[in-house]
């Protein structure tokens, strides 16, 4: 099991925080490390309990502190400026003593998951993030185990390029959400031509379309230069299309 541990640890540590209101506009946030760590262990056990027929090895993935997408768009995730919850770093350091922990330079946990999963077919990605529907293979979204086919993953990438992701801070095509994007692709084909035309219809250039596509793309092993430890930015051909 390849676990999106950013999600697990953030949620678990935030759940262990307590606020003390001292009055006079002063609020103190406190936390117990033991409680935060117990929350993490409980959530990891919940994941394991979904696979009791073959108890899995867990590998935990975290985002690096440097994010390569900011070199594409400096404002990427710029609104996420809240500090990490109490105990966050200390919990990760403790987890490193019990589990294999993967943090790849300049990559988000999603990218490291995508690279590792495509390098090691048969692994199961465990993440509630809809972005992981781009990665071919087994995906456990915390409630359901599904098998993502390669063509499905590529189509989902194009859908996200048009729909954007306000949470991550890239806009896609104004006025187009996931449902509208799917309808458009079903009518005109899952192709780069369809993407470019959708942006052009809103007076946006192909460069803007490519920027959104690169921000949306979750890396696989084919999108990573292992020698230089850096991502290979997605660059479609003019006739790029995804067949069924």
PDB file of C-alpha atoms in Angstrom:
ATOM      1  CA  UNK A   1       0.000   0.000   0.000  1.00  0.00           C
ATOM      2  CA  UNK A   2       1.376   3.359  -1.097  1.00  0.00           C
ATOM      3  CA  UNK A   3      -0.171   5.832   1.331  1.00  0.00           C
ATOM      4  CA  UNK A   4      -0.780   9.540   0.804  1.00  0.00           C
ATOM      5  CA  UNK A   5       0.616  10.289   4.244  1.00  0.00           C
ATOM      6  CA  UNK A   6       0.366  14.074   3.807  1.00  0.00           C
ATOM      7  CA  UNK A   7      -3.385  13.619   4.113  1.00  0.00           C
ATOM      8  CA  UNK A   8      -3.278  11.135   6.996  1.00  0.00           C
ATOM      9  CA  UNK A   9      -0.778  13.019   9.156  1.00  0.00           C
ATOM     10  CA  UNK A  10      -2.258  16.478   8.582  1.00  0.00           C
ATOM     11  CA  UNK A  11      -5.759  15.277   9.509  1.00  0.00           C
ATOM     12  CA  UNK A  12      -4.531  13.310  12.510  1.00  0.00           C
ATOM     13  CA  UNK A  13      -2.401  16.125  13.918  1.00  0.00           C
ATOM     14  CA  UNK A  14      -5.111  18.732  13.376  1.00  0.00           C
ATOM     15  CA  UNK A  15      -7.528  16.454  15.240  1.00  0.00           C
ATOM     16  CA  UNK A  16      -5.218  16.427  18.268  1.00  0.00           C
ATOM     17  CA  UNK A  17      -5.079  20.211  18.593  1.00  0.00           C
ATOM     18  CA  UNK A  18      -6.862  22.037  21.409  1.00  0.00           C
ATOM     19  CA  UNK A  19      -7.532  25.758  21.649  1.00  0.00           C
ATOM     20  CA  UNK A  20      -7.316  27.653  24.933  1.00  0.00           C
ATOM     21  CA  UNK A  21      -8.923  31.097  24.897  1.00  0.00           C
ATOM     22  CA  UNK A  22      -7.033  33.344  27.315  1.00  0.00           C
ATOM     23  CA  UNK A  23      -9.205  36.333  26.507  1.00  0.00           C
ATOM     24  CA  UNK A  24      -7.860  39.739  25.493  1.00  0.00           C
ATOM     25  CA  UNK A  25      -7.635  38.501  21.887  1.00  0.00           C
ATOM     26  CA  UNK A  26      -5.211  35.667  22.775  1.00  0.00           C
ATOM     27  CA  UNK A  27      -5.866  32.036  21.800  1.00  0.00           C
ATOM     28  CA  UNK A  28      -3.276  29.350  22.494  1.00  0.00           C
ATOM     29  CA  UNK A  29      -3.163  26.175  20.385  1.00  0.00           C
ATOM     30  CA  UNK A  30      -1.789  23.116  22.153  1.00  0.00           C
ATOM     31  CA  UNK A  31      -1.360  19.471  21.261  1.00  0.00           C
ATOM     32  CA  UNK A  32      -0.159  16.194  22.743  1.00  0.00           C
ATOM     33  CA  UNK A  33       2.333  14.337  20.572  1.00  0.00           C
ATOM     34  CA  UNK A  34       1.153  10.985  21.920  1.00  0.00           C
ATOM     35  CA  UNK A  35      -2.425  11.739  20.878  1.00  0.00           C
ATOM     36  CA  UNK A  36      -1.436  12.966  17.428  1.00  0.00           C
ATOM     37  CA  UNK A  37       0.708   9.891  16.819  1.00  0.00           C
ATOM     38  CA  UNK A  38      -2.022   7.564  18.097  1.00  0.00           C
ATOM     39  CA  UNK A  39      -4.426   9.200  15.609  1.00  0.00           C
ATOM     40  CA  UNK A  40      -2.006   8.473  12.761  1.00  0.00           C
ATOM     41  CA  UNK A  41      -1.521   4.845  13.820  1.00  0.00           C
ATOM     42  CA  UNK A  42      -5.295   4.407  14.109  1.00  0.00           C
ATOM     43  CA  UNK A  43      -5.853   5.720  10.570  1.00  0.00           C
ATOM     44  CA  UNK A  44      -3.085   3.533   9.145  1.00  0.00           C
ATOM     45  CA  UNK A  45      -4.653   0.521  10.872  1.00  0.00           C
ATOM     46  CA  UNK A  46      -8.010   1.375   9.275  1.00  0.00           C
ATOM     47  CA  UNK A  47      -6.322   1.219   5.883  1.00  0.00           C
ATOM     48  CA  UNK A  48      -4.732  -2.155   6.673  1.00  0.00           C
ATOM     49  CA  UNK A  49      -8.043  -3.541   7.908  1.00  0.00           C
ATOM     50  CA  UNK A  50      -9.484  -3.120   4.414  1.00  0.00           C
ATOM     51  CA  UNK A  51      -6.960  -5.663   3.135  1.00  0.00           C
ATOM     52  CA  UNK A  52      -6.936  -8.315   5.822  1.00  0.00           C
ATOM     53  CA  UNK A  53      -6.860 -11.113   3.260  1.00  0.00           C
ATOM     54  CA  UNK A  54      -3.313 -10.007   2.388  1.00  0.00           C
ATOM     55  CA  UNK A  55      -1.903  -7.710   5.065  1.00  0.00           C
ATOM     56  CA  UNK A  56       0.058  -5.113   3.078  1.00  0.00           C
ATOM     57  CA  UNK A  57       3.368  -3.406   3.648  1.00  0.00           C
ATOM     58  CA  UNK A  58       2.777   0.319   4.011  1.00  0.00           C
ATOM     59  CA  UNK A  59       5.030   2.879   2.341  1.00  0.00           C
ATOM     60  CA  UNK A  60       4.314   6.461   3.360  1.00  0.00           C
ATOM     61  CA  UNK A  61       4.654   9.379   0.918  1.00  0.00           C
ATOM     62  CA  UNK A  62       5.081  13.037   1.841  1.00  0.00           C
ATOM     63  CA  UNK A  63       5.504  16.221  -0.182  1.00  0.00           C
ATOM     64  CA  UNK A  64       8.863  17.953  -0.322  1.00  0.00           C
ATOM     65  CA  UNK A  65       9.084  21.483   1.093  1.00  0.00           C
ATOM     66  CA  UNK A  66      10.005  22.748  -2.417  1.00  0.00           C
ATOM     67  CA  UNK A  67       7.353  22.423  -5.132  1.00  0.00           C
ATOM     68  CA  UNK A  68       8.380  22.330  -8.807  1.00  0.00           C
ATOM     69  CA  UNK A  69       4.933  23.560  -9.904  1.00  0.00           C
ATOM     70  CA  UNK A  70       5.746  26.979  -8.472  1.00  0.00           C
ATOM     71  CA  UNK A  71       8.318  27.330 -11.253  1.00  0.00           C
ATOM     72  CA  UNK A  72       5.429  26.876 -13.710  1.00  0.00           C
ATOM     73  CA  UNK A  73       3.028  29.161 -11.834  1.00  0.00           C
ATOM     74  CA  UNK A  74       4.418  31.056  -8.803  1.00  0.00           C
ATOM     75  CA  UNK A  75       0.913  31.429  -7.341  1.00  0.00           C
ATOM     76  CA  UNK A  76       0.312  27.662  -7.305  1.00  0.00           C
ATOM     77  CA  UNK A  77      -1.228  26.741  -3.933  1.00  0.00           C
ATOM     78  CA  UNK A  78      -0.321  30.231  -2.789  1.00  0.00           C
ATOM     79  CA  UNK A  79      -3.500  30.477  -0.731  1.00  0.00           C
ATOM     80  CA  UNK A  80      -2.438  27.479   1.353  1.00  0.00           C
ATOM     81  CA  UNK A  81      -0.312  29.492   3.745  1.00  0.00           C
ATOM     82  CA  UNK A  82      -1.609  28.083   7.006  1.00  0.00           C
ATOM     83  CA  UNK A  83       1.107  26.548   9.114  1.00  0.00           C
ATOM     84  CA  UNK A  84       1.171  22.806   9.550  1.00  0.00           C
ATOM     85  CA  UNK A  85      -0.662  21.567  12.671  1.00  0.00           C
ATOM     86  CA  UNK A  86       1.214  21.003  15.918  1.00  0.00           C
ATOM     87  CA  UNK A  87       3.396  17.871  16.019  1.00  0.00           C
ATOM     88  CA  UNK A  88       3.377  17.491  12.213  1.00  0.00           C
ATOM     89  CA  UNK A  89       7.154  17.320  11.715  1.00  0.00           C
ATOM     90  CA  UNK A  90       7.742  15.343  14.905  1.00  0.00           C
ATOM     91  CA  UNK A  91       5.162  12.747  13.836  1.00  0.00           C
ATOM     92  CA  UNK A  92       6.866  12.346  10.463  1.00  0.00           C
ATOM     93  CA  UNK A  93      10.241  11.870  12.147  1.00  0.00           C
ATOM     94  CA  UNK A  94       8.779   9.143  14.362  1.00  0.00           C
ATOM     95  CA  UNK A  95       7.119   7.446  11.389  1.00  0.00           C
ATOM     96  CA  UNK A  96      10.516   7.247   9.693  1.00  0.00           C
ATOM     97  CA  UNK A  97      11.641   4.905  12.473  1.00  0.00           C
ATOM     98  CA  UNK A  98       8.752   2.489  11.852  1.00  0.00           C
ATOM     99  CA  UNK A  99       7.963   2.687   8.116  1.00  0.00           C
ATOM    100  CA  UNK A 100       9.584   3.309   4.796  1.00  0.00           C
ATOM    101  CA  UNK A 101       9.017   7.007   4.101  1.00  0.00           C
ATOM    102  CA  UNK A 102       9.427   8.508   0.622  1.00  0.00           C
ATOM    103  CA  UNK A 103      10.020  12.223  -0.013  1.00  0.00           C
ATOM    104  CA  UNK A 104      11.287  13.065  -3.513  1.00  0.00           C
ATOM    105  CA  UNK A 105      13.023  16.412  -4.221  1.00  0.00           C
ATOM    106  CA  UNK A 106      10.629  19.183  -5.425  1.00  0.00           C
ATOM    107  CA  UNK A 107       7.714  16.733  -5.768  1.00  0.00           C
ATOM    108  CA  UNK A 108       4.337  16.579  -4.075  1.00  0.00           C
ATOM    109  CA  UNK A 109       3.311  13.308  -2.474  1.00  0.00           C
ATOM    110  CA  UNK A 110       0.897  12.723  -5.404  1.00  0.00           C
ATOM    111  CA  UNK A 111       3.783  12.755  -7.881  1.00  0.00           C
ATOM    112  CA  UNK A 112       5.975  10.473  -5.797  1.00  0.00           C
ATOM    113  CA  UNK A 113       3.013   8.085  -5.497  1.00  0.00           C
ATOM    114  CA  UNK A 114       2.468   8.145  -9.269  1.00  0.00           C
ATOM    115  CA  UNK A 115       6.119   7.504 -10.026  1.00  0.00           C
ATOM    116  CA  UNK A 116       6.481   4.682  -7.506  1.00  0.00           C
ATOM    117  CA  UNK A 117       3.193   3.009  -8.524  1.00  0.00           C
ATOM    118  CA  UNK A 118       4.085   2.956 -12.221  1.00  0.00           C
ATOM    119  CA  UNK A 119       7.541   1.632 -11.369  1.00  0.00           C
ATOM    120  CA  UNK A 120       6.032  -1.125  -9.234  1.00  0.00           C
ATOM    121  CA  UNK A 121       2.896  -2.526 -10.903  1.00  0.00           C
ATOM    122  CA  UNK A 122       0.634  -4.338  -8.448  1.00  0.00           C
ATOM    123  CA  UNK A 123       1.016  -1.752  -5.702  1.00  0.00           C
ATOM    124  CA  UNK A 124      -2.124  -0.066  -4.376  1.00  0.00           C
ATOM    125  CA  UNK A 125      -2.287   3.724  -4.070  1.00  0.00           C
ATOM    126  CA  UNK A 126      -4.229   4.800  -0.995  1.00  0.00           C
ATOM    127  CA  UNK A 127      -5.453   8.371  -1.313  1.00  0.00           C
ATOM    128  CA  UNK A 128      -8.774  10.224  -1.276  1.00  0.00           C
ATOM    129  CA  UNK A 129      -7.372  12.771  -3.773  1.00  0.00           C
ATOM    130  CA  UNK A 130      -9.243  12.687  -7.093  1.00  0.00           C
ATOM    131  CA  UNK A 131      -5.968  13.590  -8.859  1.00  0.00           C
ATOM    132  CA  UNK A 132      -4.788  10.010  -8.348  1.00  0.00           C
ATOM    133  CA  UNK A 133      -7.387   8.829 -10.862  1.00  0.00           C
ATOM    134  CA  UNK A 134      -4.767   9.783 -13.442  1.00  0.00           C
ATOM    135  CA  UNK A 135      -2.449   6.944 -12.427  1.00  0.00           C
ATOM    136  CA  UNK A 136      -3.035   3.515 -14.007  1.00  0.00           C
ATOM    137  CA  UNK A 137      -3.334   0.657 -11.540  1.00  0.00           C
ATOM    138  CA  UNK A 138      -5.104  -0.023  -8.279  1.00  0.00           C
ATOM    139  CA  UNK A 139      -6.474   2.906  -6.264  1.00  0.00           C
ATOM    140  CA  UNK A 140      -8.088   2.763  -2.831  1.00  0.00           C
ATOM    141  CA  UNK A 141      -9.868   6.082  -2.213  1.00  0.00           C
ATOM    142  CA  UNK A 142     -10.454   5.301   1.492  1.00  0.00           C
ATOM    143  CA  UNK A 143     -13.787   3.668   0.760  1.00  0.00           C
ATOM    144  CA  UNK A 144     -13.548   1.745  -2.510  1.00  0.00           C
ATOM    145  CA  UNK A 145     -10.870  -0.207  -4.366  1.00  0.00           C
ATOM    146  CA  UNK A 146     -10.857   0.500  -8.087  1.00  0.00           C
ATOM    147  CA  UNK A 147      -8.677  -0.346 -11.049  1.00  0.00           C
ATOM    148  CA  UNK A 148      -7.717   2.649 -13.194  1.00  0.00           C
ATOM    149  CA  UNK A 149      -6.914   1.844 -16.814  1.00  0.00           C
ATOM    150  CA  UNK A 150      -4.219   3.809 -18.625  1.00  0.00           C
ATOM    151  CA  UNK A 151      -6.663   5.453 -21.048  1.00  0.00           C
ATOM    152  CA  UNK A 152      -8.956   6.417 -18.148  1.00  0.00           C
ATOM    153  CA  UNK A 153      -6.054   8.105 -16.388  1.00  0.00           C
ATOM    154  CA  UNK A 154      -5.082  10.096 -19.468  1.00  0.00           C
ATOM    155  CA  UNK A 155      -8.676  11.189 -20.029  1.00  0.00           C
ATOM    156  CA  UNK A 156      -8.974  12.320 -16.417  1.00  0.00           C
ATOM    157  CA  UNK A 157      -5.850  14.452 -16.854  1.00  0.00           C
ATOM    158  CA  UNK A 158      -7.452  16.249 -19.805  1.00  0.00           C
ATOM    159  CA  UNK A 159     -10.682  16.693 -17.846  1.00  0.00           C
ATOM    160  CA  UNK A 160      -8.788  18.289 -14.968  1.00  0.00           C
ATOM    161  CA  UNK A 161      -6.925  20.535 -17.401  1.00  0.00           C
ATOM    162  CA  UNK A 162     -10.225  22.044 -18.528  1.00  0.00           C
ATOM    163  CA  UNK A 163     -11.978  21.986 -15.137  1.00  0.00           C
ATOM    164  CA  UNK A 164      -9.039  23.313 -13.144  1.00  0.00           C
ATOM    165  CA  UNK A 165      -8.714  22.885  -9.397  1.00  0.00           C
ATOM    166  CA  UNK A 166      -9.509  25.858  -7.192  1.00  0.00           C
ATOM    167  CA  UNK A 167      -8.061  24.028  -4.190  1.00  0.00           C
ATOM    168  CA  UNK A 168      -4.662  23.861  -5.882  1.00  0.00           C
ATOM    169  CA  UNK A 169      -4.984  27.299  -7.432  1.00  0.00           C
ATOM    170  CA  UNK A 170      -5.157  26.726 -11.192  1.00  0.00           C
ATOM    171  CA  UNK A 171      -8.305  27.822 -12.946  1.00  0.00           C
ATOM    172  CA  UNK A 172      -8.688  25.740 -16.098  1.00  0.00           C
ATOM    173  CA  UNK A 173     -11.251  27.188 -18.521  1.00  0.00           C
ATOM    174  CA  UNK A 174     -13.587  29.737 -16.897  1.00  0.00           C
ATOM    175  CA  UNK A 175     -17.110  28.366 -16.660  1.00  0.00           C
ATOM    176  CA  UNK A 176     -16.117  24.741 -17.250  1.00  0.00           C
ATOM    177  CA  UNK A 177     -16.369  22.189 -14.458  1.00  0.00           C
ATOM    178  CA  UNK A 178     -15.870  18.442 -14.528  1.00  0.00           C
ATOM    179  CA  UNK A 179     -19.337  17.620 -15.919  1.00  0.00           C
ATOM    180  CA  UNK A 180     -19.083  20.202 -18.689  1.00  0.00           C
ATOM    181  CA  UNK A 181     -15.547  19.033 -19.529  1.00  0.00           C
ATOM    182  CA  UNK A 182     -16.695  15.417 -19.842  1.00  0.00           C
ATOM    183  CA  UNK A 183     -19.583  16.453 -22.102  1.00  0.00           C
ATOM    184  CA  UNK A 184     -17.233  18.485 -24.294  1.00  0.00           C
ATOM    185  CA  UNK A 185     -14.734  15.653 -24.666  1.00  0.00           C
ATOM    186  CA  UNK A 186     -17.483  13.115 -25.388  1.00  0.00           C
ATOM    187  CA  UNK A 187     -18.737  15.382 -28.178  1.00  0.00           C
ATOM    188  CA  UNK A 188     -15.392  16.383 -29.708  1.00  0.00           C
ATOM    189  CA  UNK A 189     -12.963  13.686 -28.608  1.00  0.00           C
ATOM    190  CA  UNK A 190     -10.375  13.443 -25.868  1.00  0.00           C
ATOM    191  CA  UNK A 191      -7.594  15.326 -27.646  1.00  0.00           C
ATOM    192  CA  UNK A 192      -5.222  18.236 -27.246  1.00  0.00           C
ATOM    193  CA  UNK A 193      -7.076  19.953 -30.088  1.00  0.00           C
ATOM    194  CA  UNK A 194     -10.261  19.928 -27.983  1.00  0.00           C
ATOM    195  CA  UNK A 195      -8.354  21.369 -25.016  1.00  0.00           C
ATOM    196  CA  UNK A 196      -6.787  24.178 -27.045  1.00  0.00           C
ATOM    197  CA  UNK A 197     -10.122  25.082 -28.653  1.00  0.00           C
ATOM    198  CA  UNK A 198     -11.881  25.228 -25.274  1.00  0.00           C
ATOM    199  CA  UNK A 199      -9.291  27.711 -24.005  1.00  0.00           C
ATOM    200  CA  UNK A 200      -9.392  29.661 -27.279  1.00  0.00           C
ATOM    201  CA  UNK A 201     -13.177  30.009 -26.959  1.00  0.00           C
ATOM    202  CA  UNK A 202     -12.458  32.051 -23.812  1.00  0.00           C
ATOM    203  CA  UNK A 203      -9.708  34.067 -25.561  1.00  0.00           C
ATOM    204  CA  UNK A 204      -6.987  32.113 -23.773  1.00  0.00           C
ATOM    205  CA  UNK A 205      -3.858  30.990 -25.593  1.00  0.00           C
ATOM    206  CA  UNK A 206      -2.389  27.523 -26.052  1.00  0.00           C
ATOM    207  CA  UNK A 207       0.386  28.565 -23.636  1.00  0.00           C
ATOM    208  CA  UNK A 208      -2.263  29.024 -20.936  1.00  0.00           C
ATOM    209  CA  UNK A 209      -3.739  25.622 -21.820  1.00  0.00           C
ATOM    210  CA  UNK A 210      -0.293  24.005 -21.543  1.00  0.00           C
ATOM    211  CA  UNK A 211       0.378  25.683 -18.201  1.00  0.00           C
ATOM    212  CA  UNK A 212      -2.870  24.268 -16.811  1.00  0.00           C
ATOM    213  CA  UNK A 213      -2.111  20.819 -18.247  1.00  0.00           C
ATOM    214  CA  UNK A 214       1.322  20.782 -16.630  1.00  0.00           C
ATOM    215  CA  UNK A 215      -0.070  21.865 -13.281  1.00  0.00           C
ATOM    216  CA  UNK A 216      -2.781  19.194 -13.479  1.00  0.00           C
ATOM    217  CA  UNK A 217      -0.464  16.349 -14.553  1.00  0.00           C
ATOM    218  CA  UNK A 218       0.434  13.845 -11.847  1.00  0.00           C
ATOM    219  CA  UNK A 219       3.839  12.395 -12.687  1.00  0.00           C
ATOM    220  CA  UNK A 220       4.502   8.792 -13.631  1.00  0.00           C
ATOM    221  CA  UNK A 221       7.867   7.071 -14.019  1.00  0.00           C
ATOM    222  CA  UNK A 222       7.882   8.239 -17.661  1.00  0.00           C
ATOM    223  CA  UNK A 223       7.606  11.861 -16.515  1.00  0.00           C
ATOM    224  CA  UNK A 224      10.697  11.835 -14.291  1.00  0.00           C
ATOM    225  CA  UNK A 225      14.415  12.185 -14.991  1.00  0.00           C
ATOM    226  CA  UNK A 226      15.896   9.851 -12.395  1.00  0.00           C
ATOM    227  CA  UNK A 227      19.510  10.793 -13.197  1.00  0.00           C
ATOM    228  CA  UNK A 228      18.953  14.481 -12.517  1.00  0.00           C
ATOM    229  CA  UNK A 229      16.106  13.985 -10.031  1.00  0.00           C
ATOM    230  CA  UNK A 230      13.719  16.370 -11.732  1.00  0.00           C
ATOM    231  CA  UNK A 231      10.331  16.180 -13.471  1.00  0.00           C
ATOM    232  CA  UNK A 232       9.935  16.056 -17.233  1.00  0.00           C
ATOM    233  CA  UNK A 233       7.219  18.598 -18.004  1.00  0.00           C
ATOM    234  CA  UNK A 234       4.279  17.282 -20.032  1.00  0.00           C
ATOM    235  CA  UNK A 235       4.427  18.301 -23.722  1.00  0.00           C
ATOM    236  CA  UNK A 236       1.700  16.934 -26.023  1.00  0.00           C
ATOM    237  CA  UNK A 237       1.979  16.707 -29.787  1.00  0.00           C
ATOM    238  CA  UNK A 238      -0.505  18.708 -31.854  1.00  0.00           C
ATOM    239  CA  UNK A 239      -2.389  15.500 -32.711  1.00  0.00           C
ATOM    240  CA  UNK A 240      -2.365  14.072 -29.157  1.00  0.00           C
ATOM    241  CA  UNK A 241      -5.529  12.162 -28.395  1.00  0.00           C
ATOM    242  CA  UNK A 242      -6.662   9.460 -26.000  1.00  0.00           C
ATOM    243  CA  UNK A 243      -8.436   6.493 -27.547  1.00  0.00           C
ATOM    244  CA  UNK A 244     -10.691   4.164 -25.597  1.00  0.00           C
TER     245      UNK A 244
END
